[in-house]
mmCIF file of C-alpha atoms and ligand atoms in Angstrom:
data_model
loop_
_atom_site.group_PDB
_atom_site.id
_atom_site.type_symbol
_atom_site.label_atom_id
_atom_site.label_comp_id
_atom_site.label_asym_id
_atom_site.label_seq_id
_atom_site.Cartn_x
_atom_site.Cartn_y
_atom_site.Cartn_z
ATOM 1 C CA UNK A 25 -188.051 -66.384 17.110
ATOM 2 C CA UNK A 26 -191.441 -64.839 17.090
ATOM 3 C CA UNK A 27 -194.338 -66.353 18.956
ATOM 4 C CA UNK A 28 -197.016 -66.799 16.211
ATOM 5 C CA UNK A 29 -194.622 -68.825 13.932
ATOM 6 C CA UNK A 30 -195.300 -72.470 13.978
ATOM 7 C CA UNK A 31 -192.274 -74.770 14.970
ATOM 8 C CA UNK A 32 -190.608 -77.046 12.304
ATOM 9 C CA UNK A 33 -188.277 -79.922 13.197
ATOM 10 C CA UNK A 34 -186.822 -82.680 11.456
ATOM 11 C CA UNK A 35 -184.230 -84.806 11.770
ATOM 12 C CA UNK A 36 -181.224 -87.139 9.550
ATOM 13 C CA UNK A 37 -179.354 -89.855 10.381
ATOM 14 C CA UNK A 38 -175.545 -89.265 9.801
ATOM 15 C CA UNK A 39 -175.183 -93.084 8.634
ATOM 16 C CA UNK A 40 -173.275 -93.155 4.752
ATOM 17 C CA UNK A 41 -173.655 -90.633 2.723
ATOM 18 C CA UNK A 42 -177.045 -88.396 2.281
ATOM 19 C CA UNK A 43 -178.291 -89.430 -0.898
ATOM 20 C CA UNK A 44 -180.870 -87.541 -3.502
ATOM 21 C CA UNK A 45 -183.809 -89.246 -1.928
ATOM 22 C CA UNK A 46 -182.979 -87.742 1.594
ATOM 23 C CA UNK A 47 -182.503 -84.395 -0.308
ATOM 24 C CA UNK A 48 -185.832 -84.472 -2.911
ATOM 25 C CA UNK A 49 -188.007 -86.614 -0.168
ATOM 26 C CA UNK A 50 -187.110 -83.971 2.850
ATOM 27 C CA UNK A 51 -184.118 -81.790 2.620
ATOM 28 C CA UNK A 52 -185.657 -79.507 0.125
ATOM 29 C CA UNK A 53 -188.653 -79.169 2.393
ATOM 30 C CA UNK A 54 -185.934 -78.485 5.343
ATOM 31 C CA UNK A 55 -184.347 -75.571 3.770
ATOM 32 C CA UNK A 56 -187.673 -73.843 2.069
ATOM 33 C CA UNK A 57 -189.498 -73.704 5.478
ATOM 34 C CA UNK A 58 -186.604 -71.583 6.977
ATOM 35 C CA UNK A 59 -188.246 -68.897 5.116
ATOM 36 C CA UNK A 60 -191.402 -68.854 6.973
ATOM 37 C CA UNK A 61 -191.145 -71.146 10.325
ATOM 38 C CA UNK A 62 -189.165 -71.580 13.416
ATOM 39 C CA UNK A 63 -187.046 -74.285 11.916
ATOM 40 C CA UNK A 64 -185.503 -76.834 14.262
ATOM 41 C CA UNK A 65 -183.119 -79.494 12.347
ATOM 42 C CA UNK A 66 -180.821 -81.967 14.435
ATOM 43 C CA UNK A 67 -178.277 -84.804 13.129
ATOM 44 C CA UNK A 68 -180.177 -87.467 14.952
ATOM 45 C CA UNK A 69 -176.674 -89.458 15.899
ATOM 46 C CA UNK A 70 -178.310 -91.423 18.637
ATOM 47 C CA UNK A 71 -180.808 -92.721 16.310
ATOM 48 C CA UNK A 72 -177.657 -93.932 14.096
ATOM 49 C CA UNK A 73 -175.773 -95.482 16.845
ATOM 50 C CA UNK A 74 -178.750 -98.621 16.806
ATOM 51 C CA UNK A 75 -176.081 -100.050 14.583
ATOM 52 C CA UNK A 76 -173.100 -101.272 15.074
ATOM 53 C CA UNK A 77 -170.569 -98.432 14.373
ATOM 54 C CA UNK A 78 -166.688 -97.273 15.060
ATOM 55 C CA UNK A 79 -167.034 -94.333 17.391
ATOM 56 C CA UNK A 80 -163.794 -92.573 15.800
ATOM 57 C CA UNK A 81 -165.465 -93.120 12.000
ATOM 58 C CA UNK A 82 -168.456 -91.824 13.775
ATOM 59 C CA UNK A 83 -167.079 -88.446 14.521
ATOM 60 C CA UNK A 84 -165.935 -87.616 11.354
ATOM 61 C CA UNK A 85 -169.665 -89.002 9.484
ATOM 62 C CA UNK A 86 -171.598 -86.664 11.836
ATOM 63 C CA UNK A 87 -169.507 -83.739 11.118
ATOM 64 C CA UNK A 88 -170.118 -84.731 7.347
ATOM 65 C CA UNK A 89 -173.353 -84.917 7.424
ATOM 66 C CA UNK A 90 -173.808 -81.678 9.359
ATOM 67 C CA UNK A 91 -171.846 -79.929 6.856
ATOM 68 C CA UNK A 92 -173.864 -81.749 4.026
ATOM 69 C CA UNK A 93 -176.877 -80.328 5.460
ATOM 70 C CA UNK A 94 -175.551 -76.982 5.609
ATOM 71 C CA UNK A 95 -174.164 -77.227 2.047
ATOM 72 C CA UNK A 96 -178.113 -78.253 0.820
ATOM 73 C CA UNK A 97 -179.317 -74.978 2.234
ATOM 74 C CA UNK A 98 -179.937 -75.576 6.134
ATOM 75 C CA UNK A 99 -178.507 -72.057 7.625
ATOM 76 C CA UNK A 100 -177.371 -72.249 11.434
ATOM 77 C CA UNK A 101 -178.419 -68.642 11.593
ATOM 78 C CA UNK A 102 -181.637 -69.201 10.887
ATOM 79 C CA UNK A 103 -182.583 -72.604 11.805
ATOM 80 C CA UNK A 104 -181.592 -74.365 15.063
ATOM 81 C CA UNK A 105 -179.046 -76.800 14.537
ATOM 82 C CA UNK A 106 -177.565 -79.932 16.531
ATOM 83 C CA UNK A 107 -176.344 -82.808 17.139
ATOM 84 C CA UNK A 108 -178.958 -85.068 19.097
ATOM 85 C CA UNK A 109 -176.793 -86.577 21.476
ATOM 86 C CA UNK A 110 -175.760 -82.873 22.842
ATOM 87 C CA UNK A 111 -179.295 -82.126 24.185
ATOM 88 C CA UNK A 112 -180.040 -85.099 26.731
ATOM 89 C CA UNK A 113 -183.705 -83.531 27.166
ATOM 90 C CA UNK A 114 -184.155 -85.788 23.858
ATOM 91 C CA UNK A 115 -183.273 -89.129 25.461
ATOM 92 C CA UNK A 116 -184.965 -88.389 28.979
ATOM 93 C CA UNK A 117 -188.373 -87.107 26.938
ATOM 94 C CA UNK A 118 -188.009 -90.405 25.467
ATOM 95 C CA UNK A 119 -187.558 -92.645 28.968
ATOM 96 C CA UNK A 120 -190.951 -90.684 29.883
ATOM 97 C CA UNK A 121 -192.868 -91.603 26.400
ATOM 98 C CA UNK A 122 -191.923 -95.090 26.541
ATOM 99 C CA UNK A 123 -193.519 -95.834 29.491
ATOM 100 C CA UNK A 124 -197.085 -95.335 27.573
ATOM 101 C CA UNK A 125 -195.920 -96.583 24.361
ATOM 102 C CA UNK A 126 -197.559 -100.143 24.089
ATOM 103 C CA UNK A 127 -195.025 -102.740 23.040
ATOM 104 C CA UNK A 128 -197.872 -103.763 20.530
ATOM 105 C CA UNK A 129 -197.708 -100.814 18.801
ATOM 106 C CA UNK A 130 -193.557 -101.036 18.345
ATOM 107 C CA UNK A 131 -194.246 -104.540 17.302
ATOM 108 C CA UNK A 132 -196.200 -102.974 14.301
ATOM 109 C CA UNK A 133 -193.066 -100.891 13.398
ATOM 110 C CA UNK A 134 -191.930 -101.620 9.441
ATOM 111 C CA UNK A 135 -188.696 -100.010 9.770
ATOM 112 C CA UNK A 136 -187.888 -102.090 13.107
ATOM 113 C CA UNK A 137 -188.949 -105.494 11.077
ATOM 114 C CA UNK A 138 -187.097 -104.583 8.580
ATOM 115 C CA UNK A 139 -183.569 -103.559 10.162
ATOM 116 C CA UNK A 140 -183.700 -106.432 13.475
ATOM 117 C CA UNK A 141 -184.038 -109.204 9.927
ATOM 118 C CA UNK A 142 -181.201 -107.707 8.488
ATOM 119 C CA UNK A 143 -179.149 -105.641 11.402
ATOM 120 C CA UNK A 144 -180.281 -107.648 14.300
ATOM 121 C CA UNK A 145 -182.224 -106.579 16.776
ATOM 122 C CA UNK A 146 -181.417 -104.703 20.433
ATOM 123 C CA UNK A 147 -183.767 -102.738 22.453
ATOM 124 C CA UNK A 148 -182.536 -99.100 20.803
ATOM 125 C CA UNK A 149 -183.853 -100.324 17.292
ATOM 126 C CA UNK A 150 -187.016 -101.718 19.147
ATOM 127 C CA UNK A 151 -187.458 -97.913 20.685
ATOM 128 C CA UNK A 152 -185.997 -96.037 17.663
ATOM 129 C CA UNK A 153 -189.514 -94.277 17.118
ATOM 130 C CA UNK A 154 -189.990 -93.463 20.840
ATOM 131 C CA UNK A 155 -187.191 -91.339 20.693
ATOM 132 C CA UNK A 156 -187.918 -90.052 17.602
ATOM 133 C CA UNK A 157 -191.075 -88.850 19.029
ATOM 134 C CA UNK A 158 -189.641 -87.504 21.789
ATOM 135 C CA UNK A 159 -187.430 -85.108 19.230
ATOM 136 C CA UNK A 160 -190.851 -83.799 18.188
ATOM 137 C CA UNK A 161 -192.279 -83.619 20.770
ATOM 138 C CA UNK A 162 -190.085 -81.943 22.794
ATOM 139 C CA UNK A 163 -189.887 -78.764 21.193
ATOM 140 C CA UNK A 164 -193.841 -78.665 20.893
ATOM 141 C CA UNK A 165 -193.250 -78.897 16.584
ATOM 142 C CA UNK A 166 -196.702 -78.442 14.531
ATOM 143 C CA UNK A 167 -194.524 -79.930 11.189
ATOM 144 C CA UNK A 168 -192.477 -82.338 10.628
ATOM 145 C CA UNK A 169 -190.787 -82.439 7.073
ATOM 146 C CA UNK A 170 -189.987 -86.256 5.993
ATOM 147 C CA UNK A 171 -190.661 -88.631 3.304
ATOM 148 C CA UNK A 172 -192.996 -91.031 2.982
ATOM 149 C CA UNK A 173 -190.874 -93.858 4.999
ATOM 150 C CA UNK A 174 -191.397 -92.142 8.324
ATOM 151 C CA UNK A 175 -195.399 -91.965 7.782
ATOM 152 C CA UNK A 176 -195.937 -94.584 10.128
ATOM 153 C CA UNK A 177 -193.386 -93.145 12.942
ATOM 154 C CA UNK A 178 -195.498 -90.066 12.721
ATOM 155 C CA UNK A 179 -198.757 -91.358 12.857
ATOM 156 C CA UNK A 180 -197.002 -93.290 16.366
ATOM 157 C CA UNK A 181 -195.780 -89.819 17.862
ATOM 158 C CA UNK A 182 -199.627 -88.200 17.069
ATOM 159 C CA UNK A 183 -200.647 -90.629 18.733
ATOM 160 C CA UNK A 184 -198.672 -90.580 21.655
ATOM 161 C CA UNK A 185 -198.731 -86.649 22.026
ATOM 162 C CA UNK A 186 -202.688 -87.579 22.712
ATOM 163 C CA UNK A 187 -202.076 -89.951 25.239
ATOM 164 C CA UNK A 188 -200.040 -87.645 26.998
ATOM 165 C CA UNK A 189 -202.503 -84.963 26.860
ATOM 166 C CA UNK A 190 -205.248 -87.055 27.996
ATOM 167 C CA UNK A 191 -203.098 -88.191 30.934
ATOM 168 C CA UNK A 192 -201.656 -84.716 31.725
ATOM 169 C CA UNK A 193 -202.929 -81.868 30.440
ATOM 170 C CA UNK A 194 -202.633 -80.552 26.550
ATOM 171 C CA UNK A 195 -199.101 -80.309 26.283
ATOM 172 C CA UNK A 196 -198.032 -80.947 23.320
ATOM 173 C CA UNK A 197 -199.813 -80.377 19.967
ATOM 174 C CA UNK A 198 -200.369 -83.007 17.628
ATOM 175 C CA UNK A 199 -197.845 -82.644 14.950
ATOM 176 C CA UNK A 200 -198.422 -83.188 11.001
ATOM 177 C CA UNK A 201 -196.275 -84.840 8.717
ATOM 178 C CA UNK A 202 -194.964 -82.766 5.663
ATOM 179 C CA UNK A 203 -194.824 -85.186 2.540
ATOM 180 C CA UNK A 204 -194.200 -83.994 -0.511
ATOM 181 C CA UNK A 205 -196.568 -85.167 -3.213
ATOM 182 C CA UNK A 206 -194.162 -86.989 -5.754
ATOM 183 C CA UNK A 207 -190.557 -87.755 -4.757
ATOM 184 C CA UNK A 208 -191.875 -88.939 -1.026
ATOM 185 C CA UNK A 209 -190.065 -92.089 -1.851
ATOM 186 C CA UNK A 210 -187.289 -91.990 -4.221
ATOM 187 C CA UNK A 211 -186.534 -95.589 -5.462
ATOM 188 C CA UNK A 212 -183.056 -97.567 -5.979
ATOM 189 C CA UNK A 213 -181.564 -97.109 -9.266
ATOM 190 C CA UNK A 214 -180.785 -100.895 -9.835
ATOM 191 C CA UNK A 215 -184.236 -102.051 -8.109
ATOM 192 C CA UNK A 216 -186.960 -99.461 -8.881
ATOM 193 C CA UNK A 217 -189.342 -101.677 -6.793
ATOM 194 C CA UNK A 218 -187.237 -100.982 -3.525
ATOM 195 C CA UNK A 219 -186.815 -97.282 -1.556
ATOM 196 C CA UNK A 220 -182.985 -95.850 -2.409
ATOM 197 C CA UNK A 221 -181.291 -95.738 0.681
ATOM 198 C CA UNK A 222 -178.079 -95.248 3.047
ATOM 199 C CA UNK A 223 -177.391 -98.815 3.493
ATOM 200 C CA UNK A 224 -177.717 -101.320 0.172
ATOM 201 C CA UNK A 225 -175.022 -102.480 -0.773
ATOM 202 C CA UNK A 226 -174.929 -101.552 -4.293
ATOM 203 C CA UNK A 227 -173.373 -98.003 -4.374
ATOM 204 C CA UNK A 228 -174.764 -97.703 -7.920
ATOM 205 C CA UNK A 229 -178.321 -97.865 -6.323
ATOM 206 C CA UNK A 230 -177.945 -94.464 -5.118
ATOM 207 C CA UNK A 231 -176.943 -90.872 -6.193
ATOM 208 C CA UNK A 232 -175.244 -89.283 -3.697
ATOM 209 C CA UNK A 233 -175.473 -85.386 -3.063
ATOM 210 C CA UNK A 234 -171.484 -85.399 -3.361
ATOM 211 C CA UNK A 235 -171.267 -87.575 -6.427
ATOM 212 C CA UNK A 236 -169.380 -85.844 -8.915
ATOM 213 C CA UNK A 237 -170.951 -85.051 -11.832
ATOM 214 C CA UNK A 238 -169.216 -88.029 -13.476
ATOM 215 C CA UNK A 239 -170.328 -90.770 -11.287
ATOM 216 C CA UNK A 240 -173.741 -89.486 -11.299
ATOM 217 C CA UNK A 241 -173.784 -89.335 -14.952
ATOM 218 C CA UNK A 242 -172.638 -93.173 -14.961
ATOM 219 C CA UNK A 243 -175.576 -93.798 -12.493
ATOM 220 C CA UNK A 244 -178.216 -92.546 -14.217
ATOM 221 C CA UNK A 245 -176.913 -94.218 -17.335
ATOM 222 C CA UNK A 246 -177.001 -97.899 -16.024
ATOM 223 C CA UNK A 247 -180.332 -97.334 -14.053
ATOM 224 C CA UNK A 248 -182.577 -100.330 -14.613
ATOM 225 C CA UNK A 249 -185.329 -99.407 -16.724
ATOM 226 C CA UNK A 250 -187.329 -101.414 -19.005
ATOM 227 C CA UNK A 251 -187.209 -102.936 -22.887
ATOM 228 C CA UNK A 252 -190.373 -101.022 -24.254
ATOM 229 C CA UNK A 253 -189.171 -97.947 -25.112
ATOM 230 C CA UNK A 254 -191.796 -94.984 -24.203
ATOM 231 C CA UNK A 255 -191.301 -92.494 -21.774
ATOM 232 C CA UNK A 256 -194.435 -92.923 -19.585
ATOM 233 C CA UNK A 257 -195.727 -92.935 -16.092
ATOM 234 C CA UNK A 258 -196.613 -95.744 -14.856
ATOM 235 C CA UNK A 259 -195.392 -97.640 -11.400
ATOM 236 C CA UNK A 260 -196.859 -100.482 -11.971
ATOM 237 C CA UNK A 261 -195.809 -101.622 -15.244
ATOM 238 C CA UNK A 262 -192.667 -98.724 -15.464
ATOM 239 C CA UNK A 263 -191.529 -98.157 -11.866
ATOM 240 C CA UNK A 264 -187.772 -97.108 -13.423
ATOM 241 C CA UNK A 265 -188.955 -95.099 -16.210
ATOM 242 C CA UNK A 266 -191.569 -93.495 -13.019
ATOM 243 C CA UNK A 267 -188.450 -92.785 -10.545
ATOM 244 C CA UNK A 268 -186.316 -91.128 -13.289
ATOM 245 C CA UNK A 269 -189.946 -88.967 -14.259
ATOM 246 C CA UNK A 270 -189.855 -87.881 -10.233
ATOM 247 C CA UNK A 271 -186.466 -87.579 -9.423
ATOM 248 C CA UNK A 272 -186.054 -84.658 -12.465
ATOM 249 C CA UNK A 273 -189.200 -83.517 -11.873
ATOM 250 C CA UNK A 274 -187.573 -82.967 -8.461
ATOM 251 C CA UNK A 275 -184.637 -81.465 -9.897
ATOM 252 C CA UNK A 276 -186.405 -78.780 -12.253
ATOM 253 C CA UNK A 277 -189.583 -77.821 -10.849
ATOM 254 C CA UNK A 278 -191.254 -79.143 -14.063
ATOM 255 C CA UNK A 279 -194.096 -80.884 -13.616
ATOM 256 C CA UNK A 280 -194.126 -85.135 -14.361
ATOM 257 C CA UNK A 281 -196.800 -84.527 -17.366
ATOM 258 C CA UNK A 282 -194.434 -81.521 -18.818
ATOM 259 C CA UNK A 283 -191.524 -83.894 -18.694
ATOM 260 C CA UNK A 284 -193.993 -86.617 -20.348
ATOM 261 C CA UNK A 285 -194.842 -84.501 -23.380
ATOM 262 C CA UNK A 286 -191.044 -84.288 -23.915
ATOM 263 C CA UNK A 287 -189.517 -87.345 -23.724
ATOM 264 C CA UNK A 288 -191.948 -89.463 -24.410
ATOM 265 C CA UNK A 289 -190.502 -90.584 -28.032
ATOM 266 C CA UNK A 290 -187.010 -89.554 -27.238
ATOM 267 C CA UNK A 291 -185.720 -92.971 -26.882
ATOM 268 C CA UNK A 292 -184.361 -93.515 -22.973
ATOM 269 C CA UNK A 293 -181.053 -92.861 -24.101
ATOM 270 C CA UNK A 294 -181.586 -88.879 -24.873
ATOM 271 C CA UNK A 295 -183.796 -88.942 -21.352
ATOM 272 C CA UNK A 296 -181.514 -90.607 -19.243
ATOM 273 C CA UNK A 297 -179.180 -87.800 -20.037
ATOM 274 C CA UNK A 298 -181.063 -85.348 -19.679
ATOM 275 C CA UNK A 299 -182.110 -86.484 -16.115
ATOM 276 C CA UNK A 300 -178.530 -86.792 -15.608
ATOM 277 C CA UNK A 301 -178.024 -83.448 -16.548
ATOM 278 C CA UNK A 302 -180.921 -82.223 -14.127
ATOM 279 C CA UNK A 303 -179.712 -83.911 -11.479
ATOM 280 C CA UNK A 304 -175.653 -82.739 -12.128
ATOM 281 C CA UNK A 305 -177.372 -79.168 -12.530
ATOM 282 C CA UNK A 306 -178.992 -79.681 -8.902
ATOM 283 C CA UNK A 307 -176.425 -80.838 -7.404
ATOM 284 C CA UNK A 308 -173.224 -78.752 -8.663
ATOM 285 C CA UNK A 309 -173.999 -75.519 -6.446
ATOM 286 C CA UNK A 310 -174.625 -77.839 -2.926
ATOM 287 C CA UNK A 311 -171.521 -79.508 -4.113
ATOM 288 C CA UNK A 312 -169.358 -76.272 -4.413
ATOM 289 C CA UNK A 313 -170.651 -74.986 -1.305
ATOM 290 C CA UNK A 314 -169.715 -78.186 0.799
ATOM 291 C CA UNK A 315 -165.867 -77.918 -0.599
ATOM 292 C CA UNK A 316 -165.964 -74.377 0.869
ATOM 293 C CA UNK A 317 -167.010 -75.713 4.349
ATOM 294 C CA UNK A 318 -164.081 -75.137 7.311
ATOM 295 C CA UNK A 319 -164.602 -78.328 9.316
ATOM 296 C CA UNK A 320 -163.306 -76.275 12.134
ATOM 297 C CA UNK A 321 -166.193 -73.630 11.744
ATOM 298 C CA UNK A 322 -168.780 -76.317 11.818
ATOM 299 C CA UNK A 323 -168.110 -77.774 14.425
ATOM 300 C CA UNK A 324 -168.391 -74.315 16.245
ATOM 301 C CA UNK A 325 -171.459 -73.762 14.605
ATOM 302 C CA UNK A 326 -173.161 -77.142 16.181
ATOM 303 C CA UNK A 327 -171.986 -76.328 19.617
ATOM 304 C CA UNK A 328 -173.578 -73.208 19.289
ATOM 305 C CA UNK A 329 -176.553 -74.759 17.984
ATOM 306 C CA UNK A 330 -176.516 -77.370 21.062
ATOM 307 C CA UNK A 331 -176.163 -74.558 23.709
ATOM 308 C CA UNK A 332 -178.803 -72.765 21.941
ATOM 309 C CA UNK A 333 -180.951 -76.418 22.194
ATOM 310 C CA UNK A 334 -180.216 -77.042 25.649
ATOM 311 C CA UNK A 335 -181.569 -73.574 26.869
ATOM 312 C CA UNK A 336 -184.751 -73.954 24.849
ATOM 313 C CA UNK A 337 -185.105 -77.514 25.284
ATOM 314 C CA UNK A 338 -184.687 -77.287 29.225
ATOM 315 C CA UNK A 339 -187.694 -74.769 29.452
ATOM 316 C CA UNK A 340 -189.923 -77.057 27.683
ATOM 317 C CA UNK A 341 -188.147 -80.269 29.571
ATOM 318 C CA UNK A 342 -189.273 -78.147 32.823
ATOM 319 C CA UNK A 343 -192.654 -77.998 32.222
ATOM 320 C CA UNK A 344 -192.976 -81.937 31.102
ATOM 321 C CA UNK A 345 -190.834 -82.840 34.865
ATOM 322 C CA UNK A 346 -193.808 -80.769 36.403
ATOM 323 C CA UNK A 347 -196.921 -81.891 34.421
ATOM 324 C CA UNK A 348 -195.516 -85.866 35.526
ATOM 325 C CA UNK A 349 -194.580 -85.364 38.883
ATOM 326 C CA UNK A 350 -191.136 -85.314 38.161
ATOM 327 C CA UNK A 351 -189.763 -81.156 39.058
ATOM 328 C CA UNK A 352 -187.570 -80.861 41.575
ATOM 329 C CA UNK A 353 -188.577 -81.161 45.150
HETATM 330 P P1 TYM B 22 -183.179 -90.862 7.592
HETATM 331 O O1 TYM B 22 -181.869 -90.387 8.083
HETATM 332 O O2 TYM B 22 -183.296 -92.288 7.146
HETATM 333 O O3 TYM B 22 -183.634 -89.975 6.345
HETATM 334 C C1 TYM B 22 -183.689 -88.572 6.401
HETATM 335 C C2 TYM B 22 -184.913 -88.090 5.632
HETATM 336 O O4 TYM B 22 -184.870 -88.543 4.279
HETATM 337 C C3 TYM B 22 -186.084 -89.206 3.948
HETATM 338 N N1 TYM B 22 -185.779 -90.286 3.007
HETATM 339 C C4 TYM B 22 -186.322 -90.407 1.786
HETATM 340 N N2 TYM B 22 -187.221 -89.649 1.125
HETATM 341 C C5 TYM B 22 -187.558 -90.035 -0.128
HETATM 342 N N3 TYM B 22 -187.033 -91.130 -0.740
HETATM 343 C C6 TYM B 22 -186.130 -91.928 -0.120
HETATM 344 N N4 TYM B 22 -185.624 -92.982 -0.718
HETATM 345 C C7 TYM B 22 -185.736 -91.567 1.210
HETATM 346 N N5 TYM B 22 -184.884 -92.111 2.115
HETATM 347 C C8 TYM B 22 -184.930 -91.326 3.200
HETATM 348 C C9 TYM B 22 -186.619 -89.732 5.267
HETATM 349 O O5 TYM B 22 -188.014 -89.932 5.206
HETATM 350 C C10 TYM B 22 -186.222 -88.633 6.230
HETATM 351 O O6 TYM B 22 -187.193 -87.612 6.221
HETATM 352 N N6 TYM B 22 -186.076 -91.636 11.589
HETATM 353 C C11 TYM B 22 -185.544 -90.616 10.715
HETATM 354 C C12 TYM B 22 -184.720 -89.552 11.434
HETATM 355 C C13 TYM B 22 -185.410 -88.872 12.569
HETATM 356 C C14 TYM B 22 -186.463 -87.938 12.466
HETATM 357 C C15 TYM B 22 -186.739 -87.529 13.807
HETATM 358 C C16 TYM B 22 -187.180 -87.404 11.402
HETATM 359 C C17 TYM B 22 -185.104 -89.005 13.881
HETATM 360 N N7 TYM B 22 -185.903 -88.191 14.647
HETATM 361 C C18 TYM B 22 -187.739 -86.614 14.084
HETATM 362 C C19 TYM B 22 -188.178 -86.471 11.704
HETATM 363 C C20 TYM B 22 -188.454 -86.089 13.028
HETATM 364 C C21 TYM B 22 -184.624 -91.271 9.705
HETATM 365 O O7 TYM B 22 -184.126 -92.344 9.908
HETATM 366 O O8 TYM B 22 -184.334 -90.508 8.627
#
């Protein structure tokens, strides 16, 4: 790990199955800034366990989604890479950073509105962005690779690396969010006017990075679109037509206008499957690669990954104890 590189971390909750908005909205940031950054990535599973959850289901979903992660790209040689709960710097970072996080501010929190309506609430959900902070924080990251849902959990750890400084010194820098420009927020397949994720209930309303190419072909097919038939751009008036444009945009590095010119007479029959094809194209080497995964090996990779954590994470932890009067005596 050299010095001048700047430090990259990110996180996923191992909650259901990673889906192709995780992967297009962050993962494919994740894996292309191993190339040039100090690359942290952790399986946030304390963030996950604000939910109620069966601890023996648990153990196998975090292995899966560690092993999803390393199918997508994420290499344990070169990136750091853990399971949350293994470095407990994380959680005591994030005792320290609530006590000058204003409950105001977590009262603002979208995500927490959203999940204590339909989850019900407890105080983990209520601090969910403290510790996610702290994750950031604690390793000193300059850029943090998400989609666009975790904008305002960002802007709420900037702003809390300042009050720290201002209180104790400039420790931490303030950390930038990595958004891609289109696919920040891939939308469900049967309700283009809500964000595709983990939890609805609808399985068709996601495509999953494990689907087979089958079951993502059937997806794409009964994706709600609309009745006039032009391939076009538009969110407003053509938000399905718009998250099929992104999503194989995503999948082929061609640009939305390219796609456009295209398909724009083709009728969304012939473009559905071709996005299904894009996407089945995507998918089929991450796919391969997970079914060659040794469940056994993982796991030995992530406890190397923690121990590798805990060292570096206990130097930084150090310095924080001593900055807030709380070293050794
Ligand atoms: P999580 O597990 O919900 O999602 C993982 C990543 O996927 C992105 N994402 C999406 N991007 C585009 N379209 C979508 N429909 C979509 N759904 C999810 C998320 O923005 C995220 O980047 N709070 C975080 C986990 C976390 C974290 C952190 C992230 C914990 N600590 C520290 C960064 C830094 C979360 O719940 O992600």
């Amino acid at each position: 790990m050299s010095e001048d590189r700047q430090t990259v971390f990110s996180g996923l909750q191992p909650t259901g199955n990673v889906h192709i908005g995780n992967y297009l909205g962050a993962l494919v940031n994740w894996v292309k800034l191993q190339d040039n950054y100090d690359t942290i990535y952790c399986v946030v599973d304390l963030h996950a366990i604000t939910v109620n959850y069966d601890p023996a289901e648990y153990q196998k979903e975090r292995l899966e989604a560690a092993k999803v992660l390393i199918a997508t790209g994420i290499d344990p040689n070169r990136s750091l890479f853990y399971f949350q709960s293994q470095v407990p710097q994380h959680a005591e970072l994030s005792w320290i950073l609530g006590t000058m996080t204003p409950t105001g501010v977590l009262n603002r929190m979208t995500q927490f509105k959203e999940k204590a309506e339909s989850a019900g609430s407890n105080l983990g959900l209520y601090s969910y962005p403290v510790l996610m902070a702290a994750d950031i924080l604690l390793y000193r990251a300059n850029l943090v690779p998400v989609g666009d849902d975790q904008r305002q959990h960002l802007e709420m750890t900037r702003d809390l690396a300042e009050r720290f400084n201002n209180r104790f010194g400039e420790v931490f820098p303030i950390p930038e969010a990595l958004i891609p420009e289109k696919t920040a927020r891939v939308m469900s397949l049967t309700d283009p006017t809500a964000k595709m994720s983990k939890s609805a209930p609808n399985e068709k309303s996601r495509v999953l990075i494990l689907d087979s190419p089958d079951v993502i072909r059937k997806k794409i097919k009964s994706a709600v679109t609309d009745s006039e038939p032009t391939v076009r751009y538009d969110w407003d008036e053509k938000p399905g037509i718009s998250n099929l444009l992104e999503i194989m945009s995503g999948c082929t590095d061609r640009s939305v206008d390219d796609l456009v010119s295209e398909y724009a007479d083709s009728g969304y029959g012939v473009f559905k499957e071709a996005v299904a094809e894009a996407v089945v194209t995507k998918l089929a080497p991450i796919r391969s690669a997970y079914q060659q995964l040794d469940d056994r090996e993982v796991a030995r990779l992530m406890q190397k990954g923690a121990l590798d954590a805990r060292t570096r994470a206990e130097g930084f932890a150090q310095e924080i104890r001593k900055v807030t009067g709380l070293s050794a005596p």
